[in-house]
Amino acid sequence: MAALLPLLLLAGMAGVWGAETLYRPLDGGAIYIGSAVLFFLPFFVLVVGRRRPGMVWFSRIFAGAAGGALILLAGAIYANGAWDAKPPTTINTVISGKVTSSVRSKRRSNPSHVLRVKSWRSGRDEERLYVDEATYSYAQIGSPVSVEVHAGLMGLTWYDRVLPGN
């Protein structure tokens, strides 16, 4: 049973990443940080729990709860986008910057392409929109861009269809 806990955590984290790829939340930073804490903290607690005999049961319960929470979070992100019946709003804004980061391994590179755009929400200067390579290549700093923004079933705003030059 204890050997399955890391698999539960991995499944939950993969679910969160997959759901966020399908339905990209505008405020995804907090979700990324929260899911990383839910993923890594149980491993730390499991290591500490092995050194203290009275903590073994607690560390296993904690890891199981964290894995379950990750799976619930993945389900919530997916449901928020998949069952969002409200029509999207098209927002027109301007590209203020472009960022590419890569996670490199010996075999391949997985680049992440981000367009920084002027925010349309109060209290924010900028939004970060993850896009595919073709959209990123076509986008020019200072040019207009349209973004379809969805309210989300549970109020977690998400976006898709980032179209530069519109």
PDB file of C-alpha atoms in Angstrom:
ATOM      1  CA  MET A   1       0.000   0.000   0.000  1.00  0.00           C
ATOM      2  CA  ALA A   2       2.765   2.450   0.914  1.00  0.00           C
ATOM      3  CA  ALA A   3       4.475   1.789  -2.425  1.00  0.00           C
ATOM      4  CA  LEU A   4       1.357   3.052  -4.218  1.00  0.00           C
ATOM      5  CA  LEU A   5       1.484   6.491  -2.579  1.00  0.00           C
ATOM      6  CA  PRO A   6       4.127   7.900  -4.961  1.00  0.00           C
ATOM      7  CA  LEU A   7       2.056   6.618  -7.891  1.00  0.00           C
ATOM      8  CA  LEU A   8      -1.016   8.370  -6.503  1.00  0.00           C
ATOM      9  CA  LEU A   9       0.971  11.606  -6.221  1.00  0.00           C
ATOM     10  CA  LEU A  10       2.333  11.206  -9.766  1.00  0.00           C
ATOM     11  CA  ALA A  11      -1.130  10.504 -11.167  1.00  0.00           C
ATOM     12  CA  GLY A  12      -2.518  13.575  -9.420  1.00  0.00           C
ATOM     13  CA  MET A  13       0.267  15.840 -10.686  1.00  0.00           C
ATOM     14  CA  ALA A  14      -0.052  14.487 -14.234  1.00  0.00           C
ATOM     15  CA  GLY A  15      -3.794  15.127 -14.042  1.00  0.00           C
ATOM     16  CA  VAL A  16      -3.259  18.732 -12.950  1.00  0.00           C
ATOM     17  CA  TRP A  17      -0.753  19.353 -15.766  1.00  0.00           C
ATOM     18  CA  GLY A  18      -3.049  17.733 -18.313  1.00  0.00           C
ATOM     19  CA  ALA A  19      -6.124  19.685 -17.209  1.00  0.00           C
ATOM     20  CA  GLU A  20      -4.167  22.956 -17.208  1.00  0.00           C
ATOM     21  CA  THR A  21      -2.938  22.229 -20.723  1.00  0.00           C
ATOM     22  CA  LEU A  22      -6.503  21.753 -21.982  1.00  0.00           C
ATOM     23  CA  TYR A  23      -8.064  24.668 -20.054  1.00  0.00           C
ATOM     24  CA  ARG A  24      -5.355  27.220 -19.246  1.00  0.00           C
ATOM     25  CA  PRO A  25      -6.352  29.283 -16.200  1.00  0.00           C
ATOM     26  CA  LEU A  26      -5.489  32.980 -16.280  1.00  0.00           C
ATOM     27  CA  ASP A  27      -4.336  32.810 -12.667  1.00  0.00           C
ATOM     28  CA  GLY A  28      -2.442  29.568 -13.033  1.00  0.00           C
ATOM     29  CA  GLY A  29       0.537  30.651 -10.921  1.00  0.00           C
ATOM     30  CA  ALA A  30      -1.204  29.870  -7.636  1.00  0.00           C
ATOM     31  CA  ILE A  31      -2.324  26.507  -8.996  1.00  0.00           C
ATOM     32  CA  TYR A  32       1.223  25.650 -10.116  1.00  0.00           C
ATOM     33  CA  ILE A  33       2.664  26.556  -6.706  1.00  0.00           C
ATOM     34  CA  GLY A  34      -0.081  24.777  -4.777  1.00  0.00           C
ATOM     35  CA  SER A  35       0.186  21.611  -6.839  1.00  0.00           C
ATOM     36  CA  ALA A  36       3.988  21.595  -6.505  1.00  0.00           C
ATOM     37  CA  VAL A  37       3.659  21.862  -2.703  1.00  0.00           C
ATOM     38  CA  LEU A  38       1.046  19.076  -2.671  1.00  0.00           C
ATOM     39  CA  PHE A  39       3.398  16.945  -4.747  1.00  0.00           C
ATOM     40  CA  PHE A  40       6.776  17.498  -3.030  1.00  0.00           C
ATOM     41  CA  LEU A  41       5.801  17.991   0.629  1.00  0.00           C
ATOM     42  CA  PRO A  42       4.489  14.419   1.064  1.00  0.00           C
ATOM     43  CA  PHE A  43       7.836  12.998  -0.078  1.00  0.00           C
ATOM     44  CA  PHE A  44       9.564  15.062   2.603  1.00  0.00           C
ATOM     45  CA  VAL A  45       7.013  13.932   5.208  1.00  0.00           C
ATOM     46  CA  LEU A  46       7.457  10.291   4.127  1.00  0.00           C
ATOM     47  CA  VAL A  47      11.249  10.535   4.583  1.00  0.00           C
ATOM     48  CA  VAL A  48      10.855  12.139   8.018  1.00  0.00           C
ATOM     49  CA  GLY A  49       8.173   9.588   8.935  1.00  0.00           C
ATOM     50  CA  ARG A  50      10.503   6.675   8.254  1.00  0.00           C
ATOM     51  CA  ARG A  51      13.011   8.025  10.757  1.00  0.00           C
ATOM     52  CA  ARG A  52      10.436   8.434  13.497  1.00  0.00           C
ATOM     53  CA  PRO A  53       8.436   5.270  14.152  1.00  0.00           C
ATOM     54  CA  GLY A  54       5.441   7.113  15.583  1.00  0.00           C
ATOM     55  CA  MET A  55       5.120   9.226  12.442  1.00  0.00           C
ATOM     56  CA  VAL A  56       4.902   6.427   9.864  1.00  0.00           C
ATOM     57  CA  TRP A  57       1.105   6.247   9.957  1.00  0.00           C
ATOM     58  CA  PHE A  58       0.796  10.048   9.789  1.00  0.00           C
ATOM     59  CA  SER A  59       3.170  10.348   6.829  1.00  0.00           C
ATOM     60  CA  ARG A  60       1.229   7.717   4.871  1.00  0.00           C
ATOM     61  CA  ILE A  61      -2.116   9.362   5.594  1.00  0.00           C
ATOM     62  CA  PHE A  62      -0.655  12.753   4.677  1.00  0.00           C
ATOM     63  CA  ALA A  63       0.757  11.458   1.373  1.00  0.00           C
ATOM     64  CA  GLY A  64      -2.530   9.754   0.512  1.00  0.00           C
ATOM     65  CA  ALA A  65      -4.501  12.911   1.305  1.00  0.00           C
ATOM     66  CA  ALA A  66      -2.133  15.039  -0.794  1.00  0.00           C
ATOM     67  CA  GLY A  67      -2.432  12.629  -3.738  1.00  0.00           C
ATOM     68  CA  GLY A  68      -6.205  12.657  -3.400  1.00  0.00           C
ATOM     69  CA  ALA A  69      -6.187  16.464  -3.245  1.00  0.00           C
ATOM     70  CA  LEU A  70      -4.130  16.612  -6.461  1.00  0.00           C
ATOM     71  CA  ILE A  71      -6.603  14.318  -8.219  1.00  0.00           C
ATOM     72  CA  LEU A  72      -9.518  16.448  -6.985  1.00  0.00           C
ATOM     73  CA  LEU A  73      -7.728  19.605  -8.145  1.00  0.00           C
ATOM     74  CA  ALA A  74      -7.168  18.066 -11.592  1.00  0.00           C
ATOM     75  CA  GLY A  75     -10.838  17.128 -11.762  1.00  0.00           C
ATOM     76  CA  ALA A  76     -11.915  20.614 -10.704  1.00  0.00           C
ATOM     77  CA  ILE A  77      -9.724  22.308 -13.338  1.00  0.00           C
ATOM     78  CA  TYR A  78     -11.022  19.937 -16.002  1.00  0.00           C
ATOM     79  CA  ALA A  79     -14.686  20.339 -14.983  1.00  0.00           C
ATOM     80  CA  ASN A  80     -14.285  24.132 -14.773  1.00  0.00           C
ATOM     81  CA  GLY A  81     -13.381  24.223 -18.477  1.00  0.00           C
ATOM     82  CA  ALA A  82     -15.165  21.198 -19.932  1.00  0.00           C
ATOM     83  CA  TRP A  83     -18.563  22.014 -18.445  1.00  0.00           C
ATOM     84  CA  ASP A  84     -18.349  25.791 -18.821  1.00  0.00           C
ATOM     85  CA  ALA A  85     -21.567  26.577 -20.740  1.00  0.00           C
ATOM     86  CA  LYS A  86     -21.190  30.365 -20.773  1.00  0.00           C
ATOM     87  CA  PRO A  87     -20.148  31.944 -24.078  1.00  0.00           C
ATOM     88  CA  PRO A  88     -16.568  33.243 -24.215  1.00  0.00           C
ATOM     89  CA  THR A  89     -15.664  36.927 -24.289  1.00  0.00           C
ATOM     90  CA  THR A  90     -13.191  38.112 -26.898  1.00  0.00           C
ATOM     91  CA  ILE A  91     -10.644  40.492 -25.414  1.00  0.00           C
ATOM     92  CA  ASN A  92      -8.459  42.697 -27.599  1.00  0.00           C
ATOM     93  CA  THR A  93      -5.143  43.756 -26.116  1.00  0.00           C
ATOM     94  CA  VAL A  94      -1.518  44.413 -27.118  1.00  0.00           C
ATOM     95  CA  ILE A  95       1.542  42.162 -26.883  1.00  0.00           C
ATOM     96  CA  SER A  96       4.085  43.698 -24.503  1.00  0.00           C
ATOM     97  CA  GLY A  97       6.673  40.916 -24.501  1.00  0.00           C
ATOM     98  CA  LYS A  98       7.615  37.376 -25.496  1.00  0.00           C
ATOM     99  CA  VAL A  99       9.365  34.767 -23.368  1.00  0.00           C
ATOM    100  CA  THR A 100      10.605  31.300 -24.253  1.00  0.00           C
ATOM    101  CA  SER A 101      11.917  28.930 -21.638  1.00  0.00           C
ATOM    102  CA  SER A 102      13.055  25.375 -22.141  1.00  0.00           C
ATOM    103  CA  VAL A 103      13.396  22.305 -20.054  1.00  0.00           C
ATOM    104  CA  ARG A 104      16.338  20.546 -21.637  1.00  0.00           C
ATOM    105  CA  SER A 105      17.267  16.916 -21.329  1.00  0.00           C
ATOM    106  CA  LYS A 106      19.873  14.830 -23.115  1.00  0.00           C
ATOM    107  CA  ARG A 107      17.356  13.648 -25.702  1.00  0.00           C
ATOM    108  CA  ARG A 108      15.113  16.663 -26.344  1.00  0.00           C
ATOM    109  CA  SER A 109      14.057  20.156 -25.412  1.00  0.00           C
ATOM    110  CA  ASN A 110      10.530  21.102 -24.352  1.00  0.00           C
ATOM    111  CA  PRO A 111      10.129  24.834 -24.952  1.00  0.00           C
ATOM    112  CA  SER A 112       7.403  26.853 -23.307  1.00  0.00           C
ATOM    113  CA  HIS A 113       6.216  29.912 -25.231  1.00  0.00           C
ATOM    114  CA  VAL A 114       4.641  32.811 -23.351  1.00  0.00           C
ATOM    115  CA  LEU A 115       3.162  36.040 -24.661  1.00  0.00           C
ATOM    116  CA  ARG A 116       3.026  38.885 -22.173  1.00  0.00           C
ATOM    117  CA  VAL A 117       0.072  41.134 -22.934  1.00  0.00           C
ATOM    118  CA  LYS A 118      -1.377  44.274 -21.379  1.00  0.00           C
ATOM    119  CA  SER A 119      -3.981  43.241 -18.843  1.00  0.00           C
ATOM    120  CA  TRP A 120      -7.664  44.003 -19.222  1.00  0.00           C
ATOM    121  CA  ARG A 121      -8.324  43.200 -15.555  1.00  0.00           C
ATOM    122  CA  SER A 122      -8.211  45.852 -12.870  1.00  0.00           C
ATOM    123  CA  GLY A 123      -5.254  45.786 -10.515  1.00  0.00           C
ATOM    124  CA  ARG A 124      -2.999  43.990 -12.990  1.00  0.00           C
ATOM    125  CA  ASP A 125      -0.481  45.370 -15.458  1.00  0.00           C
ATOM    126  CA  GLU A 126       0.137  42.250 -17.502  1.00  0.00           C
ATOM    127  CA  GLU A 127      -1.152  38.761 -18.299  1.00  0.00           C
ATOM    128  CA  ARG A 128       0.990  35.774 -19.278  1.00  0.00           C
ATOM    129  CA  LEU A 129      -0.523  33.616 -22.014  1.00  0.00           C
ATOM    130  CA  TYR A 130       0.981  30.229 -22.900  1.00  0.00           C
ATOM    131  CA  VAL A 131       0.785  29.629 -26.658  1.00  0.00           C
ATOM    132  CA  ASP A 132       2.022  27.155 -29.244  1.00  0.00           C
ATOM    133  CA  GLU A 133       5.164  27.718 -31.285  1.00  0.00           C
ATOM    134  CA  ALA A 134       3.340  28.907 -34.429  1.00  0.00           C
ATOM    135  CA  THR A 135       1.381  31.571 -32.529  1.00  0.00           C
ATOM    136  CA  TYR A 136       4.525  32.640 -30.699  1.00  0.00           C
ATOM    137  CA  SER A 137       6.498  32.966 -33.947  1.00  0.00           C
ATOM    138  CA  TYR A 138       3.758  35.017 -35.627  1.00  0.00           C
ATOM    139  CA  ALA A 139       3.258  37.393 -32.673  1.00  0.00           C
ATOM    140  CA  GLN A 140       5.131  40.696 -32.674  1.00  0.00           C
ATOM    141  CA  ILE A 141       5.728  42.948 -29.663  1.00  0.00           C
ATOM    142  CA  GLY A 142       3.460  45.989 -29.882  1.00  0.00           C
ATOM    143  CA  SER A 143       0.965  44.294 -32.190  1.00  0.00           C
ATOM    144  CA  PRO A 144      -2.672  43.602 -31.266  1.00  0.00           C
ATOM    145  CA  VAL A 145      -3.857  40.216 -30.086  1.00  0.00           C
ATOM    146  CA  SER A 146      -7.313  38.804 -29.374  1.00  0.00           C
ATOM    147  CA  VAL A 147      -7.926  36.282 -26.618  1.00  0.00           C
ATOM    148  CA  GLU A 148     -11.050  34.243 -25.934  1.00  0.00           C
ATOM    149  CA  VAL A 149     -11.670  34.353 -22.195  1.00  0.00           C
ATOM    150  CA  HIS A 150     -14.091  31.972 -20.482  1.00  0.00           C
ATOM    151  CA  ALA A 151     -15.713  32.554 -17.085  1.00  0.00           C
ATOM    152  CA  GLY A 152     -15.374  28.915 -16.032  1.00  0.00           C
ATOM    153  CA  LEU A 153     -17.981  26.702 -14.408  1.00  0.00           C
ATOM    154  CA  MET A 154     -16.510  27.318 -10.944  1.00  0.00           C
ATOM    155  CA  GLY A 155     -15.370  30.888 -11.548  1.00  0.00           C
ATOM    156  CA  LEU A 156     -11.772  30.018 -12.472  1.00  0.00           C
ATOM    157  CA  THR A 157     -11.229  32.180 -15.558  1.00  0.00           C
ATOM    158  CA  TRP A 158      -9.442  30.397 -18.401  1.00  0.00           C
ATOM    159  CA  TYR A 159      -8.437  31.307 -21.940  1.00  0.00           C
ATOM    160  CA  ASP A 160      -7.936  29.841 -25.391  1.00  0.00           C
ATOM    161  CA  ARG A 161      -7.669  31.002 -29.015  1.00  0.00           C
ATOM    162  CA  VAL A 162      -4.904  33.545 -28.741  1.00  0.00           C
ATOM    163  CA  LEU A 163      -4.809  35.206 -32.173  1.00  0.00           C
ATOM    164  CA  PRO A 164      -2.071  37.772 -32.827  1.00  0.00           C
ATOM    165  CA  GLY A 165      -2.623  40.460 -35.425  1.00  0.00           C
ATOM    166  CA  ASN A 166      -6.399  40.767 -34.863  1.00  0.00           C
TER     167      ASN A 166
END
